[in-house]
Structures are given as C-alpha cells and as structure tokens.
PDB file of C-alpha atoms in Angstrom:
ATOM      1  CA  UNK A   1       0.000   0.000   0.000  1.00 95.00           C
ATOM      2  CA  UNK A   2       2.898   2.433   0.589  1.00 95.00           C
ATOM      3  CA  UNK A   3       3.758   2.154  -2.744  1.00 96.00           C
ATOM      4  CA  UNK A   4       0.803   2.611  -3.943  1.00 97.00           C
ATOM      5  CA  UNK A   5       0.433   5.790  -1.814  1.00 96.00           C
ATOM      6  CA  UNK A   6       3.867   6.987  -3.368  1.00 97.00           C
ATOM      7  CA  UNK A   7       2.386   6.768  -6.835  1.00 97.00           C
ATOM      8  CA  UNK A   8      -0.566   8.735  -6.131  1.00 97.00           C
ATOM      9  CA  UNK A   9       1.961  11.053  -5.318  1.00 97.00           C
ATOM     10  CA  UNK A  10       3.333  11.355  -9.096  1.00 96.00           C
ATOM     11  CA  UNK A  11      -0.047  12.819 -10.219  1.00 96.00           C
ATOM     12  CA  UNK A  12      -0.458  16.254 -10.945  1.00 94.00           C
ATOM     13  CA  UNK A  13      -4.159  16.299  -9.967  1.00 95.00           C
ATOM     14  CA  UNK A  14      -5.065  19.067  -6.977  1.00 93.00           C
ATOM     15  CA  UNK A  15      -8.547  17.766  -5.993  1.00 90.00           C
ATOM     16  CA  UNK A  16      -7.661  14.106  -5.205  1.00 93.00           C
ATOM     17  CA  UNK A  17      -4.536  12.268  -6.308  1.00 97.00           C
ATOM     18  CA  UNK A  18      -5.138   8.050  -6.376  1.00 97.00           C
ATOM     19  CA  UNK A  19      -2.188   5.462  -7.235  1.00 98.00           C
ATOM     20  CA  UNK A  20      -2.950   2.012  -8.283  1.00 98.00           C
ATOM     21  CA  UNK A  21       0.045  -0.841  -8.158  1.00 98.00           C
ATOM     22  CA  UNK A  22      -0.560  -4.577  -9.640  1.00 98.00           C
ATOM     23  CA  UNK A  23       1.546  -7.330  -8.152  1.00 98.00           C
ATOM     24  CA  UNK A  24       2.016 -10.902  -8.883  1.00 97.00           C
ATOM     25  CA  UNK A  25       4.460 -13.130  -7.734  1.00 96.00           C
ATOM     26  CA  UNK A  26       5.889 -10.321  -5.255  1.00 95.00           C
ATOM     27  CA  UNK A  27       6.847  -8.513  -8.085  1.00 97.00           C
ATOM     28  CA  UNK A  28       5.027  -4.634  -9.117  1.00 97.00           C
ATOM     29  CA  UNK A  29       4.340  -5.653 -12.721  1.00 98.00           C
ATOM     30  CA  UNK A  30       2.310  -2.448 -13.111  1.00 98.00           C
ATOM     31  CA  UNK A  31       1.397   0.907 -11.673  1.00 98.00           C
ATOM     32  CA  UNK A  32      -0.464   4.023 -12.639  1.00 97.00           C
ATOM     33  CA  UNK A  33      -1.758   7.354 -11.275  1.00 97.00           C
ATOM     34  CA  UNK A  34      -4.815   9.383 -12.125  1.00 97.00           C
ATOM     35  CA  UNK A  35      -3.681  12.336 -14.548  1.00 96.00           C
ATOM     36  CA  UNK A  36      -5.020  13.251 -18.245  1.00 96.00           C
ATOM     37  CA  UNK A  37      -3.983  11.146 -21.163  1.00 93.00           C
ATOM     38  CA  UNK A  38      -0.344  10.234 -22.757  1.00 91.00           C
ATOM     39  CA  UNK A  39       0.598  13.734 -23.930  1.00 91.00           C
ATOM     40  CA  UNK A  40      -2.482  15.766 -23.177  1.00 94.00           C
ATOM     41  CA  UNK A  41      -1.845  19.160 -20.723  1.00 91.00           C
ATOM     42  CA  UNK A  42      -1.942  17.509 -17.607  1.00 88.00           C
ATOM     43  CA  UNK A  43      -4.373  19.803 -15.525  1.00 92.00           C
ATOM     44  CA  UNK A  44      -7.128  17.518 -14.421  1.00 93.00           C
ATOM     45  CA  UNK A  45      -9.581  20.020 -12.928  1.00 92.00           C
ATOM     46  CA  UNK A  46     -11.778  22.966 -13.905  1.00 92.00           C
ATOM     47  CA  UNK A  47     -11.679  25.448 -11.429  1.00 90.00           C
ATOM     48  CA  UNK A  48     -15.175  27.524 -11.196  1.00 87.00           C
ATOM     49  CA  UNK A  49     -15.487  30.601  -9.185  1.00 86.00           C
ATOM     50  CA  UNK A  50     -18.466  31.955  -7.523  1.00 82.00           C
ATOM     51  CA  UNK A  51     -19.016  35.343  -8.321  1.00 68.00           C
ATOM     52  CA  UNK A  52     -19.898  38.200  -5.794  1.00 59.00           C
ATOM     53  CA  UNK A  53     -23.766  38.094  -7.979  1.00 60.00           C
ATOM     54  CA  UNK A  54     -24.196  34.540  -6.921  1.00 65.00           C
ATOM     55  CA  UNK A  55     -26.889  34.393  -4.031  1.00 74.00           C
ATOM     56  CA  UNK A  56     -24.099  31.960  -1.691  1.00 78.00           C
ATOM     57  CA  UNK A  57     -25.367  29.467   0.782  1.00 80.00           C
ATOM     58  CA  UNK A  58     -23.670  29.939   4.909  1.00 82.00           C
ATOM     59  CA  UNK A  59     -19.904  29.582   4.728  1.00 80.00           C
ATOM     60  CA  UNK A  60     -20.475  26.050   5.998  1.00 86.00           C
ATOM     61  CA  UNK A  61     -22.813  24.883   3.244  1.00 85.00           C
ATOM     62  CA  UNK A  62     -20.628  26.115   1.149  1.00 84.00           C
ATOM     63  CA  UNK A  63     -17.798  23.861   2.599  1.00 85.00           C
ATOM     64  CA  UNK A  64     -19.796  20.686   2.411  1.00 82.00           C
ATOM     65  CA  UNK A  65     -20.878  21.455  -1.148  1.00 81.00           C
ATOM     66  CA  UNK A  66     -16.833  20.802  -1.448  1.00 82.00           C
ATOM     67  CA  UNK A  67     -15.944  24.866  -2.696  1.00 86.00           C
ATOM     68  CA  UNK A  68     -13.021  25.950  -0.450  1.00 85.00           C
ATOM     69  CA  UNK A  69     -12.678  30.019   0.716  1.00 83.00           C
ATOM     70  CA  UNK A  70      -9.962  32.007  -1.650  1.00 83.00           C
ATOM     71  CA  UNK A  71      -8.724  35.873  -1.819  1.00 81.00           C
ATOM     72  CA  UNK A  72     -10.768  35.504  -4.736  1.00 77.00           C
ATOM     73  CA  UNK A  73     -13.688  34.308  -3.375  1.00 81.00           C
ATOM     74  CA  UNK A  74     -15.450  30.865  -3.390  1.00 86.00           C
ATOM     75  CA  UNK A  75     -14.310  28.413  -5.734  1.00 88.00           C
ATOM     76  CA  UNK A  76     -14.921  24.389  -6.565  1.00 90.00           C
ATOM     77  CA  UNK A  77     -12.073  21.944  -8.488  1.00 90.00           C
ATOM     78  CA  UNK A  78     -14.200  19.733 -10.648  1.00 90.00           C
ATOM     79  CA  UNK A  79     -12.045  16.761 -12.303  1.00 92.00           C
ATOM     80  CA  UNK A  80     -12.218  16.438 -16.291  1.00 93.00           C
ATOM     81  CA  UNK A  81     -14.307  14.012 -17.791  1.00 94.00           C
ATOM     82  CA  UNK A  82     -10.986  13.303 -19.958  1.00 95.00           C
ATOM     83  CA  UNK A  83      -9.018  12.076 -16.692  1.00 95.00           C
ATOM     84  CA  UNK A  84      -7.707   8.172 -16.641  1.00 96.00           C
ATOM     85  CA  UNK A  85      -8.495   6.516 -13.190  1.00 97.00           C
ATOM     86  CA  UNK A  86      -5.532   5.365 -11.682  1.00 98.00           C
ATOM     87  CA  UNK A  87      -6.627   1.475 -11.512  1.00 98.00           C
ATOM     88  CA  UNK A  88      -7.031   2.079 -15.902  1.00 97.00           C
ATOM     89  CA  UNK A  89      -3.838   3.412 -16.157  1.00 97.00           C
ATOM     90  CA  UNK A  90      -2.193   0.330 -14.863  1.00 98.00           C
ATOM     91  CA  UNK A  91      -4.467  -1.844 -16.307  1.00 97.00           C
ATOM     92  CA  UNK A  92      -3.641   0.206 -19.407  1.00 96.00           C
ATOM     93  CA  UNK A  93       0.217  -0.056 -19.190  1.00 96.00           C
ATOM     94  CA  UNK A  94      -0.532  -4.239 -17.958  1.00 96.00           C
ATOM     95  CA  UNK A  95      -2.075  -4.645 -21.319  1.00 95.00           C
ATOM     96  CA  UNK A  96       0.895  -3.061 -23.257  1.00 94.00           C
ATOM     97  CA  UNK A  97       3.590  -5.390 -21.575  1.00 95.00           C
ATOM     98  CA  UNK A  98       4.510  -8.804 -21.649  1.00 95.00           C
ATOM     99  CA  UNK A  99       2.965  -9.298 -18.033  1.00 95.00           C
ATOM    100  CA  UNK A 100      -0.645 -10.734 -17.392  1.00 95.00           C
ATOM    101  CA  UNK A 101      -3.329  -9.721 -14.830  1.00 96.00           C
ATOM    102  CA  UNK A 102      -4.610 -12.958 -14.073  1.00 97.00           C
ATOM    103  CA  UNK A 103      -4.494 -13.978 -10.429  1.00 97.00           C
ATOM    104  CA  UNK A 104      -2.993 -10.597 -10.072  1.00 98.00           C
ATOM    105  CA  UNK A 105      -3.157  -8.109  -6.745  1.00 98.00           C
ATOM    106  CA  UNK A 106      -4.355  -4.979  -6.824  1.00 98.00           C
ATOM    107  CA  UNK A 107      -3.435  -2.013  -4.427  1.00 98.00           C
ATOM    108  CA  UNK A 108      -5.447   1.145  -4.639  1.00 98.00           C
ATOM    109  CA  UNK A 109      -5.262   4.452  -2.329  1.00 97.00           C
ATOM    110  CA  UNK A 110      -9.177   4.900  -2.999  1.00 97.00           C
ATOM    111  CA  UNK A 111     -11.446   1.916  -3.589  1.00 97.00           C
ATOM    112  CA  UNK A 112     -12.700   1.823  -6.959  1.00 97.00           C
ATOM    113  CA  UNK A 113     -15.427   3.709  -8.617  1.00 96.00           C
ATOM    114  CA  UNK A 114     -17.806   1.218 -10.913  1.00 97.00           C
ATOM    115  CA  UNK A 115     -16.164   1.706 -14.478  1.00 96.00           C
ATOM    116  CA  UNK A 116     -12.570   0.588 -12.652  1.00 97.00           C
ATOM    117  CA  UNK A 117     -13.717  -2.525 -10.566  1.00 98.00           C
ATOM    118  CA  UNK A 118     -15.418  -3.503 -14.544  1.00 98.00           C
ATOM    119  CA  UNK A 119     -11.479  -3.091 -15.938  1.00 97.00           C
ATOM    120  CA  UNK A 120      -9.854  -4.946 -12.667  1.00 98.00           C
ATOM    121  CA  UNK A 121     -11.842  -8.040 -13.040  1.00 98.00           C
ATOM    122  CA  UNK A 122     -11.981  -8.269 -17.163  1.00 97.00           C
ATOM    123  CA  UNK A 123      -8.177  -8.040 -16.276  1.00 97.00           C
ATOM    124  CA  UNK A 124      -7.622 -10.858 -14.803  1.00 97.00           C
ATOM    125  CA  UNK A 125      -7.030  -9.520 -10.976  1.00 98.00           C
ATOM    126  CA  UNK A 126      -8.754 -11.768  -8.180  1.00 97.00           C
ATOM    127  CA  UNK A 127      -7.389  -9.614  -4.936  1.00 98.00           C
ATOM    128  CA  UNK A 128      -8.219  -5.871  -4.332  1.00 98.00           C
ATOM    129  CA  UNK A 129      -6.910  -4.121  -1.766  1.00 98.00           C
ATOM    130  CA  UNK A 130      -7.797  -0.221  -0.714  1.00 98.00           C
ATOM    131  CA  UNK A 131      -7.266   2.619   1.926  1.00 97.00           C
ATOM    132  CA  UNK A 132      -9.832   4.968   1.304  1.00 96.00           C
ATOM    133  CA  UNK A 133     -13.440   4.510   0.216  1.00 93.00           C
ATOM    134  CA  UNK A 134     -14.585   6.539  -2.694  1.00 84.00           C
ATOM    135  CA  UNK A 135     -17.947   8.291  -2.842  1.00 84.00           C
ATOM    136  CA  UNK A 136     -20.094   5.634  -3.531  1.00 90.00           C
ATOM    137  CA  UNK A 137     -19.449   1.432  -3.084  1.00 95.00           C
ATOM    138  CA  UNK A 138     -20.789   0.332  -6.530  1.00 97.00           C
ATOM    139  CA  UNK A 139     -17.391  -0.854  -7.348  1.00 97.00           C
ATOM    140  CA  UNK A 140     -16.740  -2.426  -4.643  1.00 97.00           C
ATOM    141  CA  UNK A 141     -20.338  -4.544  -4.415  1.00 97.00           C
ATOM    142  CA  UNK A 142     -19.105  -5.426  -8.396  1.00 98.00           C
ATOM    143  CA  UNK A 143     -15.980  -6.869  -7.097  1.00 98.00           C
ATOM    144  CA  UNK A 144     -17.636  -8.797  -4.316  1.00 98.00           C
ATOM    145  CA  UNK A 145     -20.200 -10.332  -6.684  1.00 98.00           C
ATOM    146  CA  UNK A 146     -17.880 -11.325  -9.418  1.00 98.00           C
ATOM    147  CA  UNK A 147     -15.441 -12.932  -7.031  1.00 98.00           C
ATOM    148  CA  UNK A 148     -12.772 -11.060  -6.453  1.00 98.00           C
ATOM    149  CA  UNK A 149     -11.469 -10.387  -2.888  1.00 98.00           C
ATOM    150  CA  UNK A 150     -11.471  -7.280  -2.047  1.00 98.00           C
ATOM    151  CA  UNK A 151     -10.392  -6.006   1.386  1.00 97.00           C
ATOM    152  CA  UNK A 152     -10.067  -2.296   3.512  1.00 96.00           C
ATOM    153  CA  UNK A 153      -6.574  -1.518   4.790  1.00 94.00           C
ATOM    154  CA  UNK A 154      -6.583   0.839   7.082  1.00 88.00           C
ATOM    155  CA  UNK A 155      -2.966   0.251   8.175  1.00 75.00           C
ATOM    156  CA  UNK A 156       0.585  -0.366   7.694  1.00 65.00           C
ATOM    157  CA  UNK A 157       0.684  -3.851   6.389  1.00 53.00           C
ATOM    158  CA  UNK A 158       4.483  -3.871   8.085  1.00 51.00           C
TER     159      UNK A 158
END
C-alpha cells in the first residue's frame, strides 16, 4: 500500500490524487496514477469561481458542497471528464507489456469507482486491496459479486 500511496503522489491532480500498483508473484508488474492522457496538458480540474452576484449558501454549506474560501472568493475543483483513473492506467500499461493480470493483486489508495472494478476483473485480478473509500461502493459490491477479494486496509501492512 505504501507504494501505492507513493504513486498517487506522481499525479499532478489538486482535488484528489489516487495510485494504483498490480503485483504478482511479489513482483510490481504495473502501476499508474490518475492524470489526463499520454501527452495531453496535464491539468485535471476545472476550477469555477463563484461570483460576488451569486446568491451563496452559509460559509459552511458552502464547505460541504466541497468549494473551499480564496482571496478571490469561493471556488470548486471539478475533475475532467478526460481524466484516466488510476486502476485504468495500470491496467492500461498491464495490457501493453509482456505481463498478465490474471491472479494478479491490486493495491489502490481509494477503492474503486464502478467503471474501474469492470477493468480490474476483465483483467484478470482476483485480490483488491484499498485505503480509502470513494464516494459511492458500486465498485466495490461489483468486485464482491464477481469474485474477487477485495479487502479495507486501514494500516501499515508492516
């Protein structure tokens, strides 16, 4: 899981950054990090303001709507639709090498959101492991009813 923490590190994203890690046989034979495609401009959020017209909920509705408090005023990060989860990206780069996914184990930083738990079992991965919960648990209840293992760590695995 530390390693898997360390990617999510590598991405440029400012809203939430997620690393993904796929091991087999004690080895990392993949990893990947949320972030824009090969190439692209690798800014993964729109940033909207509220403007000093906009009729504003109480500064703590505002919080929980997820806008944070600037010199600018109120403003919200909202990720691009274009952004690559971090559990695709390895998938992704798993796909392009001579390595295979089957009876592979994953390590995420966030558990994954539907589209992602789809990718990790067509892969080939049978073990899931995450830190954080994501906003929902649709991936998750995928997972569990195709079969593959999936399990919370909420600590150091030593």
């Amino acid at each position: 899981m530390t390693i898997a923490e360390t990617v999510a590190t590598m991405s440029q994203a400012r809203r939430l950054q997620v690393g993904a890690i796929v091991v087999k046989d004690d080895r990392v034979i993949s990893m990947g990090y949320n972030g824009m495609p090969s190439g692209w401009d690798n800014d993964c959020e729109n940033t909207f303001y509220c403007t000093d017209d906009d009729q504003l909920p109480e500064p703590d509705k505002m919080l929980n709507m997820g806008y944070t408090k600037s010199n600018n005023g109120w403003y919200k990060l909202v990720t691009k639709p274009e952004v690559l989860h971090a559990e695709t990206n390895a998938i992704a780069k798993l796909a392009r090498s001579t390595e295979s996914g089957l009876g592979a184990t994953m390590f995420i930083t966030h558990s994954p959101c539907l589209d992602c738990a789809k990718l990790v079992y067509q892969s080939g991965i049978n073990t899931v492991y995450y830190r954080n919960s994501y906003r929902n648990q649709d991936g998750i209840q995928f997972l569990e009813k195709a079969g593959v293992k999936v399990e919370q760590i909420l600590e150091n695995l030593g």
